[in-house]
PDB file of C-alpha atoms in Angstrom:
ATOM      1  CA  MET A   1     101.101  71.769 133.236  1.00  0.00           C
ATOM      2  CA  ASP A   2     100.899  71.757 129.695  1.00  0.00           C
ATOM      3  CA  SER A   3      98.014  73.556 129.634  1.00  0.00           C
ATOM      4  CA  HIS A   4      99.551  76.562 131.650  1.00  0.00           C
ATOM      5  CA  GLN A   5     102.008  76.734 129.030  1.00  0.00           C
ATOM      6  CA  THR A   6     100.034  77.267 125.881  1.00  0.00           C
ATOM      7  CA  HIS A   7      97.103  79.152 127.907  1.00  0.00           C
ATOM      8  CA  PRO A   8      99.845  82.484 128.035  1.00  0.00           C
ATOM      9  CA  GLN A   9     100.638  81.578 124.551  1.00  0.00           C
ATOM     10  CA  LEU A  10      97.187  81.747 123.234  1.00  0.00           C
ATOM     11  CA  GLN A  11      96.449  84.862 124.824  1.00  0.00           C
ATOM     12  CA  LEU A  12      99.319  86.295 123.290  1.00  0.00           C
ATOM     13  CA  SER A  13      98.280  85.092 119.857  1.00  0.00           C
ATOM     14  CA  THR A  14      94.886  86.935 120.382  1.00  0.00           C
ATOM     15  CA  VAL A  15      96.475  89.789 121.161  1.00  0.00           C
ATOM     16  CA  LEU A  16      98.483  89.792 118.406  1.00  0.00           C
ATOM     17  CA  SER A  17      95.521  88.850 116.365  1.00  0.00           C
ATOM     18  CA  TRP A  18      93.501  92.064 117.329  1.00  0.00           C
ATOM     19  CA  LEU A  19      96.707  94.346 117.097  1.00  0.00           C
ATOM     20  CA  ALA A  20      97.075  93.515 113.546  1.00  0.00           C
ATOM     21  CA  THR A  21      93.308  94.099 113.214  1.00  0.00           C
ATOM     22  CA  GLY A  22      93.230  97.471 114.518  1.00  0.00           C
ATOM     23  CA  VAL A  23      96.441  98.649 112.465  1.00  0.00           C
ATOM     24  CA  VAL A  24      94.853  97.301 109.550  1.00  0.00           C
ATOM     25  CA  ALA A  25      91.115  98.641 110.070  1.00  0.00           C
ATOM     26  CA  PHE A  26      93.001 102.134 111.294  1.00  0.00           C
ATOM     27  CA  LEU A  27      94.829 102.013 108.054  1.00  0.00           C
ATOM     28  CA  CYS A  28      91.432 101.201 106.058  1.00  0.00           C
ATOM     29  CA  SER A  29      89.913 104.450 107.886  1.00  0.00           C
ATOM     30  CA  VAL A  30      92.779 106.262 106.765  1.00  0.00           C
ATOM     31  CA  LEU A  31      92.786 105.679 103.465  1.00  0.00           C
ATOM     32  CA  GLY A  32      88.566 105.843 103.089  1.00  0.00           C
ATOM     33  CA  LEU A  33      89.710 109.639 104.263  1.00  0.00           C
ATOM     34  CA  ALA A  34      92.312 110.336 102.511  1.00  0.00           C
ATOM     35  CA  SER A  35      90.975 109.252  99.012  1.00  0.00           C
ATOM     36  CA  GLY A  36      88.865 112.031  98.648  1.00  0.00           C
ATOM     37  CA  PRO A  37      91.613 114.782  98.862  1.00  0.00           C
ATOM     38  CA  PHE A  38      94.158 112.847  96.756  1.00  0.00           C
ATOM     39  CA  VAL A  39      91.519 111.976  93.884  1.00  0.00           C
ATOM     40  CA  GLN A  40      90.295 116.022  93.738  1.00  0.00           C
ATOM     41  CA  SER A  41      93.676 116.806  93.170  1.00  0.00           C
ATOM     42  CA  PHE A  42      94.141 114.343  90.295  1.00  0.00           C
ATOM     43  CA  ALA A  43      90.651 115.569  89.104  1.00  0.00           C
ATOM     44  CA  VAL A  44      91.733 119.352  89.053  1.00  0.00           C
ATOM     45  CA  MET A  45      95.145 118.351  87.224  1.00  0.00           C
ATOM     46  CA  LEU A  46      93.179 115.860  84.597  1.00  0.00           C
ATOM     47  CA  GLN A  47      90.857 118.638  83.718  1.00  0.00           C
ATOM     48  CA  GLY A  48      93.328 121.480  83.210  1.00  0.00           C
ATOM     49  CA  LEU A  49      94.858 119.260  80.318  1.00  0.00           C
ATOM     50  CA  ARG A  50      91.968 119.058  78.098  1.00  0.00           C
ATOM     51  CA  VAL A  51      92.538 115.716  77.118  1.00  0.00           C
ATOM     52  CA  GLU A  52      89.982 112.683  76.273  1.00  0.00           C
ATOM     53  CA  LEU A  53      90.140 110.568  79.796  1.00  0.00           C
ATOM     54  CA  PRO A  54      90.157 106.717  79.292  1.00  0.00           C
ATOM     55  CA  LEU A  55      86.758 105.065  80.527  1.00  0.00           C
ATOM     56  CA  PRO A  56      88.444 104.088  83.792  1.00  0.00           C
ATOM     57  CA  THR A  57      89.562 107.011  84.693  1.00  0.00           C
ATOM     58  CA  ARG A  58      86.146 108.393  84.075  1.00  0.00           C
ATOM     59  CA  PHE A  59      84.993 105.628  86.364  1.00  0.00           C
ATOM     60  CA  VAL A  60      86.821 106.602  88.820  1.00  0.00           C
ATOM     61  CA  LEU A  61      86.457 110.305  88.770  1.00  0.00           C
ATOM     62  CA  ALA A  62      82.815 109.918  88.813  1.00  0.00           C
ATOM     63  CA  THR A  63      82.329 107.758  91.962  1.00  0.00           C
ATOM     64  CA  TYR A  64      85.568 108.326  94.216  1.00  0.00           C
ATOM     65  CA  VAL A  65      83.410 110.432  96.258  1.00  0.00           C
ATOM     66  CA  TRP A  66      81.303 107.485  97.577  1.00  0.00           C
ATOM     67  CA  LEU A  67      82.671 104.560  95.977  1.00  0.00           C
ATOM     68  CA  LEU A  68      86.352 104.851  97.613  1.00  0.00           C
ATOM     69  CA  PRO A  69      85.097 105.639 101.358  1.00  0.00           C
ATOM     70  CA  LEU A  70      82.417 102.500 100.983  1.00  0.00           C
ATOM     71  CA  LEU A  71      85.211 100.540  99.938  1.00  0.00           C
ATOM     72  CA  PHE A  72      87.722 101.206 102.411  1.00  0.00           C
ATOM     73  CA  SER A  73      85.376 101.371 105.177  1.00  0.00           C
ATOM     74  CA  ALA A  74      84.007  98.003 104.298  1.00  0.00           C
ATOM     75  CA  LEU A  75      87.532  96.354 104.478  1.00  0.00           C
ATOM     76  CA  ALA A  76      87.708  97.676 108.026  1.00  0.00           C
ATOM     77  CA  VAL A  77      84.537  96.726 108.924  1.00  0.00           C
ATOM     78  CA  PHE A  78      85.207  92.999 107.732  1.00  0.00           C
ATOM     79  CA  VAL A  79      88.255  93.018 109.391  1.00  0.00           C
ATOM     80  CA  ILE A  80      87.394  93.591 112.644  1.00  0.00           C
ATOM     81  CA  LEU A  81      84.072  91.233 112.208  1.00  0.00           C
ATOM     82  CA  LYS A  82      86.128  88.575 111.275  1.00  0.00           C
ATOM     83  CA  GLU A  83      87.825  89.071 114.739  1.00  0.00           C
ATOM     84  CA  VAL A  84      84.486  88.169 115.765  1.00  0.00           C
ATOM     85  CA  LEU A  85      83.581  85.525 113.658  1.00  0.00           C
ATOM     86  CA  ALA A  86      86.477  83.214 112.863  1.00  0.00           C
ATOM     87  CA  ARG A  87      87.557  80.894 115.699  1.00  0.00           C
ATOM     88  CA  GLU A  88      90.780  79.517 114.384  1.00  0.00           C
ATOM     89  CA  LEU A  89      93.771  81.885 115.118  1.00  0.00           C
ATOM     90  CA  ARG A  90      95.626  80.863 111.591  1.00  0.00           C
ATOM     91  CA  ARG A  91      92.278  81.993 109.821  1.00  0.00           C
ATOM     92  CA  ARG A  92      92.219  85.207 111.477  1.00  0.00           C
ATOM     93  CA  PHE A  93      96.011  85.944 110.783  1.00  0.00           C
ATOM     94  CA  VAL A  94      95.495  84.867 107.073  1.00  0.00           C
ATOM     95  CA  LEU A  95      91.821  87.232 106.535  1.00  0.00           C
ATOM     96  CA  THR A  96      93.711  90.261 108.258  1.00  0.00           C
ATOM     97  CA  ALA A  97      96.904  89.572 105.537  1.00  0.00           C
ATOM     98  CA  ARG A  98      94.226  89.155 102.940  1.00  0.00           C
ATOM     99  CA  VAL A  99      92.240  92.372 103.775  1.00  0.00           C
ATOM    100  CA  PHE A 100      95.661  94.321 103.955  1.00  0.00           C
ATOM    101  CA  LEU A 101      96.563  93.342 100.346  1.00  0.00           C
ATOM    102  CA  ALA A 102      93.349  94.158  99.080  1.00  0.00           C
ATOM    103  CA  ALA A 103      93.778  97.631 100.490  1.00  0.00           C
ATOM    104  CA  LEU A 104      97.350  98.108  99.269  1.00  0.00           C
ATOM    105  CA  ILE A 105      95.991  96.774  95.519  1.00  0.00           C
ATOM    106  CA  ALA A 106      92.920  99.220  95.549  1.00  0.00           C
ATOM    107  CA  VAL A 107      95.422 101.938  96.294  1.00  0.00           C
ATOM    108  CA  GLY A 108      97.810 100.925  93.624  1.00  0.00           C
ATOM    109  CA  LEU A 109      94.750 100.109  91.342  1.00  0.00           C
ATOM    110  CA  VAL A 110      93.176 103.482  91.498  1.00  0.00           C
ATOM    111  CA  ILE A 111      96.688 105.136  91.545  1.00  0.00           C
ATOM    112  CA  LEU A 112      97.252 103.689  88.082  1.00  0.00           C
ATOM    113  CA  ILE A 113      93.758 104.652  86.654  1.00  0.00           C
ATOM    114  CA  LEU A 114      94.614 108.137  87.418  1.00  0.00           C
ATOM    115  CA  TYR A 115      97.577 107.917  86.161  1.00  0.00           C
ATOM    116  CA  LEU A 116      96.700 106.669  82.882  1.00  0.00           C
ATOM    117  CA  PRO A 117      95.712 109.551  81.141  1.00  0.00           C
ATOM    118  CA  LEU A 118      99.270 110.829  81.711  1.00  0.00           C
ATOM    119  CA  LEU A 119     100.614 107.742  80.802  1.00  0.00           C
ATOM    120  CA  THR A 120      98.591 107.367  77.312  1.00  0.00           C
ATOM    121  CA  LEU A 121      99.647 110.844  76.619  1.00  0.00           C
ATOM    122  CA  ALA A 122     103.266 110.497  77.043  1.00  0.00           C
ATOM    123  CA  ALA A 123     103.141 107.469  74.338  1.00  0.00           C
ATOM    124  CA  LYS A 124     101.682 109.715  72.160  1.00  0.00           C
ATOM    125  CA  LEU A 125     104.386 112.027  72.736  1.00  0.00           C
ATOM    126  CA  VAL A 126     106.985 109.481  72.145  1.00  0.00           C
ATOM    127  CA  LYS A 127     104.998 108.314  68.909  1.00  0.00           C
ATOM    128  CA  THR A 128     105.228 111.688  67.505  1.00  0.00           C
ATOM    129  CA  LYS A 129     109.081 111.852  67.864  1.00  0.00           C
TER     130      LYS A 129
END
């Protein structure tokens, strides 16, 4: 009788794991597609400022066309692949959460790097007052 009660719960957990995986994979795919136009608008804005760009900003502007889509695509592939390879449900949920956090951290880091020239320019303006 106990085996009948755990079986539906196991199926529900598996469905929820695949649902979480699908959401995170979709999010990573959207971030990969949206990163190009997002960074391109910053590139145009920073070019108009005519200031020397910090090294991290120059790196992102030089590689965003291929690096960001590759990063987010790799995260999407990994989150789907781990559903097949990981046996434990708890491990699947933990890996899905880690991929989600990695995508959020990557987006935040890219935004910080793109705003870095504006932040340094603002700091220089404050010093001149």
